[in-house]
């Protein structure tokens, strides 16, 4: 009966931890932060890549059809069709990222590229760029992740 007793208390502790975690998950974020991203709506300001380009550019979602999003670029009014895996919200708040996360980040002013987080500090993170450029530190306010 001793073994049964310890199993019960472990389960109780696990349930308690889950309950405690539920209250603060919204502010802390963590692994569920990615799933919590609401999909964009028409008019949203986003980043996506033009055809055959490495750089992510600013644009607005102007049409949504069954999980496929039409984005019109701010710079030249070209229009592309993209899934959520290829669209990121334009950075509007401090990014909640961890080492290993795939991100879209500002390389130089208004130039966004894909990369992977290799270190995270209080206000910036180090991004290893997918195109092989030297890693650089980017403000958490200039980092975003794709919707999916």
JSON list of C-alpha atoms in Angstrom, two decimals:
[
{"chain": "A", "resi": 1, "resn": "UNK", "atom": "CA", "xyz": [0.00, 0.00, 0.00]},
{"chain": "A", "resi": 2, "resn": "UNK", "atom": "CA", "xyz": [3.04, 2.25, 0.39]},
{"chain": "A", "resi": 3, "resn": "UNK", "atom": "CA", "xyz": [3.62, 2.29, -3.38]},
{"chain": "A", "resi": 4, "resn": "UNK", "atom": "CA", "xyz": [-0.01, 3.23, -4.03]},
{"chain": "A", "resi": 5, "resn": "UNK", "atom": "CA", "xyz": [0.30, 6.08, -1.53]},
{"chain": "A", "resi": 6, "resn": "UNK", "atom": "CA", "xyz": [3.32, 7.66, -3.29]},
{"chain": "A", "resi": 7, "resn": "UNK", "atom": "CA", "xyz": [1.69, 7.38, -6.71]},
{"chain": "A", "resi": 8, "resn": "UNK", "atom": "CA", "xyz": [-1.38, 9.22, -5.46]},
{"chain": "A", "resi": 9, "resn": "UNK", "atom": "CA", "xyz": [0.66, 12.07, -3.99]},
{"chain": "A", "resi": 10, "resn": "UNK", "atom": "CA", "xyz": [2.69, 12.39, -7.21]},
{"chain": "A", "resi": 11, "resn": "UNK", "atom": "CA", "xyz": [-0.49, 12.62, -9.25]},
{"chain": "A", "resi": 12, "resn": "UNK", "atom": "CA", "xyz": [-1.83, 15.18, -6.78]},
{"chain": "A", "resi": 13, "resn": "UNK", "atom": "CA", "xyz": [1.35, 17.23, -7.07]},
{"chain": "A", "resi": 14, "resn": "UNK", "atom": "CA", "xyz": [1.19, 17.08, -10.88]},
{"chain": "A", "resi": 15, "resn": "UNK", "atom": "CA", "xyz": [-2.44, 18.26, -10.85]},
{"chain": "A", "resi": 16, "resn": "UNK", "atom": "CA", "xyz": [-1.52, 21.09, -8.48]},
{"chain": "A", "resi": 17, "resn": "UNK", "atom": "CA", "xyz": [1.34, 22.16, -10.74]},
{"chain": "A", "resi": 18, "resn": "UNK", "atom": "CA", "xyz": [-0.99, 22.16, -13.74]},
{"chain": "A", "resi": 19, "resn": "UNK", "atom": "CA", "xyz": [-3.49, 24.29, -11.86]},
{"chain": "A", "resi": 20, "resn": "UNK", "atom": "CA", "xyz": [-0.79, 26.72, -10.77]},
{"chain": "A", "resi": 21, "resn": "UNK", "atom": "CA", "xyz": [0.59, 26.89, -14.29]},
{"chain": "A", "resi": 22, "resn": "UNK", "atom": "CA", "xyz": [-2.77, 27.64, -15.85]},
{"chain": "A", "resi": 23, "resn": "UNK", "atom": "CA", "xyz": [-3.08, 30.93, -13.99]},
{"chain": "A", "resi": 24, "resn": "UNK", "atom": "CA", "xyz": [0.18, 32.44, -15.15]},
{"chain": "A", "resi": 25, "resn": "UNK", "atom": "CA", "xyz": [0.60, 30.90, -18.60]},
{"chain": "A", "resi": 26, "resn": "UNK", "atom": "CA", "xyz": [-0.78, 33.99, -20.35]},
{"chain": "A", "resi": 27, "resn": "UNK", "atom": "CA", "xyz": [1.91, 36.27, -18.93]},
{"chain": "A", "resi": 28, "resn": "UNK", "atom": "CA", "xyz": [4.80, 33.81, -19.01]},
{"chain": "A", "resi": 29, "resn": "UNK", "atom": "CA", "xyz": [4.21, 32.32, -22.46]},
{"chain": "A", "resi": 30, "resn": "UNK", "atom": "CA", "xyz": [6.45, 29.34, -23.08]},
{"chain": "A", "resi": 31, "resn": "UNK", "atom": "CA", "xyz": [5.88, 26.52, -25.55]},
{"chain": "A", "resi": 32, "resn": "UNK", "atom": "CA", "xyz": [2.22, 27.35, -26.06]},
{"chain": "A", "resi": 33, "resn": "UNK", "atom": "CA", "xyz": [3.00, 30.90, -27.25]},
{"chain": "A", "resi": 34, "resn": "UNK", "atom": "CA", "xyz": [3.26, 29.68, -30.87]},
{"chain": "A", "resi": 35, "resn": "UNK", "atom": "CA", "xyz": [-0.18, 28.06, -30.91]},
{"chain": "A", "resi": 36, "resn": "UNK", "atom": "CA", "xyz": [-1.80, 31.10, -29.29]},
{"chain": "A", "resi": 37, "resn": "UNK", "atom": "CA", "xyz": [-1.12, 33.34, -32.29]},
{"chain": "A", "resi": 38, "resn": "UNK", "atom": "CA", "xyz": [-4.48, 34.27, -33.79]},
{"chain": "A", "resi": 39, "resn": "UNK", "atom": "CA", "xyz": [-4.50, 34.16, -37.60]},
{"chain": "A", "resi": 40, "resn": "UNK", "atom": "CA", "xyz": [-4.46, 37.51, -39.38]},
{"chain": "A", "resi": 41, "resn": "UNK", "atom": "CA", "xyz": [-7.61, 39.23, -40.57]},
{"chain": "A", "resi": 42, "resn": "UNK", "atom": "CA", "xyz": [-8.13, 41.39, -43.65]},
{"chain": "A", "resi": 43, "resn": "UNK", "atom": "CA", "xyz": [-6.27, 44.67, -43.20]},
{"chain": "A", "resi": 44, "resn": "UNK", "atom": "CA", "xyz": [-3.59, 43.28, -40.87]},
{"chain": "A", "resi": 45, "resn": "UNK", "atom": "CA", "xyz": [-0.04, 44.56, -41.38]},
{"chain": "A", "resi": 46, "resn": "UNK", "atom": "CA", "xyz": [2.26, 41.56, -41.91]},
{"chain": "A", "resi": 47, "resn": "UNK", "atom": "CA", "xyz": [5.60, 40.41, -43.27]},
{"chain": "A", "resi": 48, "resn": "UNK", "atom": "CA", "xyz": [5.96, 37.88, -46.09]},
{"chain": "A", "resi": 49, "resn": "UNK", "atom": "CA", "xyz": [8.42, 37.19, -48.90]},
{"chain": "A", "resi": 50, "resn": "UNK", "atom": "CA", "xyz": [7.96, 38.32, -52.49]},
{"chain": "A", "resi": 51, "resn": "UNK", "atom": "CA", "xyz": [8.38, 35.54, -55.06]},
{"chain": "A", "resi": 52, "resn": "UNK", "atom": "CA", "xyz": [11.99, 34.33, -55.38]},
{"chain": "A", "resi": 53, "resn": "UNK", "atom": "CA", "xyz": [13.25, 36.61, -52.60]},
{"chain": "A", "resi": 54, "resn": "UNK", "atom": "CA", "xyz": [15.02, 36.10, -49.27]},
{"chain": "A", "resi": 55, "resn": "UNK", "atom": "CA", "xyz": [13.90, 39.36, -47.74]},
{"chain": "A", "resi": 56, "resn": "UNK", "atom": "CA", "xyz": [10.56, 39.58, -45.93]},
{"chain": "A", "resi": 57, "resn": "UNK", "atom": "CA", "xyz": [8.59, 42.69, -46.86]},
{"chain": "A", "resi": 58, "resn": "UNK", "atom": "CA", "xyz": [5.79, 44.68, -45.28]},
{"chain": "A", "resi": 59, "resn": "UNK", "atom": "CA", "xyz": [2.28, 44.36, -46.62]},
{"chain": "A", "resi": 60, "resn": "UNK", "atom": "CA", "xyz": [-1.38, 44.10, -45.79]},
{"chain": "A", "resi": 61, "resn": "UNK", "atom": "CA", "xyz": [-3.62, 41.04, -45.86]},
{"chain": "A", "resi": 62, "resn": "UNK", "atom": "CA", "xyz": [-6.34, 41.97, -48.35]},
{"chain": "A", "resi": 63, "resn": "UNK", "atom": "CA", "xyz": [-8.16, 38.67, -48.93]},
{"chain": "A", "resi": 64, "resn": "UNK", "atom": "CA", "xyz": [-8.51, 35.35, -47.13]},
{"chain": "A", "resi": 65, "resn": "UNK", "atom": "CA", "xyz": [-9.80, 32.20, -48.79]},
{"chain": "A", "resi": 66, "resn": "UNK", "atom": "CA", "xyz": [-9.80, 28.90, -46.90]},
{"chain": "A", "resi": 67, "resn": "UNK", "atom": "CA", "xyz": [-6.45, 29.30, -45.14]},
{"chain": "A", "resi": 68, "resn": "UNK", "atom": "CA", "xyz": [-4.76, 31.02, -48.07]},
{"chain": "A", "resi": 69, "resn": "UNK", "atom": "CA", "xyz": [-3.90, 34.67, -47.62]},
{"chain": "A", "resi": 70, "resn": "UNK", "atom": "CA", "xyz": [-3.46, 37.37, -50.26]},
{"chain": "A", "resi": 71, "resn": "UNK", "atom": "CA", "xyz": [-0.92, 40.02, -49.22]},
{"chain": "A", "resi": 72, "resn": "UNK", "atom": "CA", "xyz": [-0.29, 43.28, -51.08]},
{"chain": "A", "resi": 73, "resn": "UNK", "atom": "CA", "xyz": [3.19, 44.74, -50.50]},
{"chain": "A", "resi": 74, "resn": "UNK", "atom": "CA", "xyz": [3.47, 48.30, -49.26]},
{"chain": "A", "resi": 75, "resn": "UNK", "atom": "CA", "xyz": [6.50, 49.09, -51.43]},
{"chain": "A", "resi": 76, "resn": "UNK", "atom": "CA", "xyz": [5.23, 48.23, -54.91]},
{"chain": "A", "resi": 77, "resn": "UNK", "atom": "CA", "xyz": [1.65, 46.97, -54.52]},
{"chain": "A", "resi": 78, "resn": "UNK", "atom": "CA", "xyz": [2.60, 43.54, -55.90]},
{"chain": "A", "resi": 79, "resn": "UNK", "atom": "CA", "xyz": [0.27, 40.85, -54.58]},
{"chain": "A", "resi": 80, "resn": "UNK", "atom": "CA", "xyz": [1.23, 37.35, -53.42]},
{"chain": "A", "resi": 81, "resn": "UNK", "atom": "CA", "xyz": [-0.74, 34.37, -52.15]},
{"chain": "A", "resi": 82, "resn": "UNK", "atom": "CA", "xyz": [0.70, 32.69, -49.02]},
{"chain": "A", "resi": 83, "resn": "UNK", "atom": "CA", "xyz": [-0.16, 30.09, -46.36]},
{"chain": "A", "resi": 84, "resn": "UNK", "atom": "CA", "xyz": [0.18, 31.01, -42.65]},
{"chain": "A", "resi": 85, "resn": "UNK", "atom": "CA", "xyz": [3.57, 29.26, -42.53]},
{"chain": "A", "resi": 86, "resn": "UNK", "atom": "CA", "xyz": [4.91, 32.00, -44.82]},
{"chain": "A", "resi": 87, "resn": "UNK", "atom": "CA", "xyz": [3.37, 35.04, -43.10]},
{"chain": "A", "resi": 88, "resn": "UNK", "atom": "CA", "xyz": [4.48, 36.73, -39.88]},
{"chain": "A", "resi": 89, "resn": "UNK", "atom": "CA", "xyz": [2.78, 39.50, -37.92]},
{"chain": "A", "resi": 90, "resn": "UNK", "atom": "CA", "xyz": [4.74, 42.74, -38.15]},
{"chain": "A", "resi": 91, "resn": "UNK", "atom": "CA", "xyz": [6.61, 43.07, -34.81]},
{"chain": "A", "resi": 92, "resn": "UNK", "atom": "CA", "xyz": [4.55, 45.18, -32.40]},
{"chain": "A", "resi": 93, "resn": "UNK", "atom": "CA", "xyz": [5.76, 43.99, -29.00]},
{"chain": "A", "resi": 94, "resn": "UNK", "atom": "CA", "xyz": [8.74, 42.32, -27.36]},
{"chain": "A", "resi": 95, "resn": "UNK", "atom": "CA", "xyz": [9.17, 38.85, -28.86]},
{"chain": "A", "resi": 96, "resn": "UNK", "atom": "CA", "xyz": [8.86, 35.86, -26.53]},
{"chain": "A", "resi": 97, "resn": "UNK", "atom": "CA", "xyz": [11.57, 33.67, -28.07]},
{"chain": "A", "resi": 98, "resn": "UNK", "atom": "CA", "xyz": [13.96, 30.97, -26.93]},
{"chain": "A", "resi": 99, "resn": "UNK", "atom": "CA", "xyz": [17.16, 29.41, -28.28]},
{"chain": "A", "resi": 100, "resn": "UNK", "atom": "CA", "xyz": [16.39, 27.32, -31.36]},
{"chain": "A", "resi": 101, "resn": "UNK", "atom": "CA", "xyz": [13.27, 29.25, -32.41]},
{"chain": "A", "resi": 102, "resn": "UNK", "atom": "CA", "xyz": [12.90, 30.02, -36.13]},
{"chain": "A", "resi": 103, "resn": "UNK", "atom": "CA", "xyz": [12.22, 33.73, -36.51]},
{"chain": "A", "resi": 104, "resn": "UNK", "atom": "CA", "xyz": [11.89, 36.64, -38.91]},
{"chain": "A", "resi": 105, "resn": "UNK", "atom": "CA", "xyz": [14.03, 39.49, -37.63]},
{"chain": "A", "resi": 106, "resn": "UNK", "atom": "CA", "xyz": [15.24, 42.94, -38.65]},
{"chain": "A", "resi": 107, "resn": "UNK", "atom": "CA", "xyz": [18.77, 42.67, -40.06]},
{"chain": "A", "resi": 108, "resn": "UNK", "atom": "CA", "xyz": [19.19, 46.38, -40.78]},
{"chain": "A", "resi": 109, "resn": "UNK", "atom": "CA", "xyz": [16.52, 49.11, -40.70]},
{"chain": "A", "resi": 110, "resn": "UNK", "atom": "CA", "xyz": [13.33, 47.87, -42.39]},
{"chain": "A", "resi": 111, "resn": "UNK", "atom": "CA", "xyz": [15.06, 44.77, -43.79]},
{"chain": "A", "resi": 112, "resn": "UNK", "atom": "CA", "xyz": [13.69, 41.51, -42.37]},
{"chain": "A", "resi": 113, "resn": "UNK", "atom": "CA", "xyz": [15.22, 38.06, -42.92]},
{"chain": "A", "resi": 114, "resn": "UNK", "atom": "CA", "xyz": [14.77, 34.51, -41.61]},
{"chain": "A", "resi": 115, "resn": "UNK", "atom": "CA", "xyz": [17.04, 33.09, -38.95]},
{"chain": "A", "resi": 116, "resn": "UNK", "atom": "CA", "xyz": [17.36, 31.02, -35.79]},
{"chain": "A", "resi": 117, "resn": "UNK", "atom": "CA", "xyz": [17.76, 32.32, -32.22]},
{"chain": "A", "resi": 118, "resn": "UNK", "atom": "CA", "xyz": [21.12, 31.30, -30.71]},
{"chain": "A", "resi": 119, "resn": "UNK", "atom": "CA", "xyz": [21.01, 33.41, -27.52]},
{"chain": "A", "resi": 120, "resn": "UNK", "atom": "CA", "xyz": [18.43, 35.52, -25.68]},
{"chain": "A", "resi": 121, "resn": "UNK", "atom": "CA", "xyz": [19.12, 38.51, -23.44]},
{"chain": "A", "resi": 122, "resn": "UNK", "atom": "CA", "xyz": [16.89, 40.99, -21.59]},
{"chain": "A", "resi": 123, "resn": "UNK", "atom": "CA", "xyz": [16.16, 43.22, -24.58]},
{"chain": "A", "resi": 124, "resn": "UNK", "atom": "CA", "xyz": [17.81, 41.52, -27.57]},
{"chain": "A", "resi": 125, "resn": "UNK", "atom": "CA", "xyz": [18.47, 38.11, -29.07]},
{"chain": "A", "resi": 126, "resn": "UNK", "atom": "CA", "xyz": [21.27, 36.78, -31.26]},
{"chain": "A", "resi": 127, "resn": "UNK", "atom": "CA", "xyz": [20.03, 35.66, -34.66]},
{"chain": "A", "resi": 128, "resn": "UNK", "atom": "CA", "xyz": [21.95, 33.23, -36.88]},
{"chain": "A", "resi": 129, "resn": "UNK", "atom": "CA", "xyz": [20.74, 34.21, -40.36]},
{"chain": "A", "resi": 130, "resn": "UNK", "atom": "CA", "xyz": [19.54, 31.50, -42.75]},
{"chain": "A", "resi": 131, "resn": "UNK", "atom": "CA", "xyz": [21.40, 33.10, -45.68]},
{"chain": "A", "resi": 132, "resn": "UNK", "atom": "CA", "xyz": [24.79, 32.70, -43.98]},
{"chain": "A", "resi": 133, "resn": "UNK", "atom": "CA", "xyz": [25.32, 36.35, -43.02]},
{"chain": "A", "resi": 134, "resn": "UNK", "atom": "CA", "xyz": [27.24, 36.89, -39.77]},
{"chain": "A", "resi": 135, "resn": "UNK", "atom": "CA", "xyz": [24.99, 36.42, -36.70]},
{"chain": "A", "resi": 136, "resn": "UNK", "atom": "CA", "xyz": [23.82, 39.65, -35.10]},
{"chain": "A", "resi": 137, "resn": "UNK", "atom": "CA", "xyz": [21.99, 40.91, -32.03]},
{"chain": "A", "resi": 138, "resn": "UNK", "atom": "CA", "xyz": [18.46, 42.13, -32.74]},
{"chain": "A", "resi": 139, "resn": "UNK", "atom": "CA", "xyz": [16.10, 44.00, -30.41]},
{"chain": "A", "resi": 140, "resn": "UNK", "atom": "CA", "xyz": [13.26, 41.77, -29.18]},
{"chain": "A", "resi": 141, "resn": "UNK", "atom": "CA", "xyz": [10.96, 44.50, -30.50]},
{"chain": "A", "resi": 142, "resn": "UNK", "atom": "CA", "xyz": [12.19, 43.70, -34.04]},
{"chain": "A", "resi": 143, "resn": "UNK", "atom": "CA", "xyz": [11.68, 39.92, -33.99]},
{"chain": "A", "resi": 144, "resn": "UNK", "atom": "CA", "xyz": [8.58, 37.98, -35.00]},
{"chain": "A", "resi": 145, "resn": "UNK", "atom": "CA", "xyz": [7.62, 34.41, -35.89]},
{"chain": "A", "resi": 146, "resn": "UNK", "atom": "CA", "xyz": [5.33, 33.05, -38.59]},
{"chain": "A", "resi": 147, "resn": "UNK", "atom": "CA", "xyz": [1.67, 32.49, -37.73]},
{"chain": "A", "resi": 148, "resn": "UNK", "atom": "CA", "xyz": [2.15, 28.71, -38.02]}
]
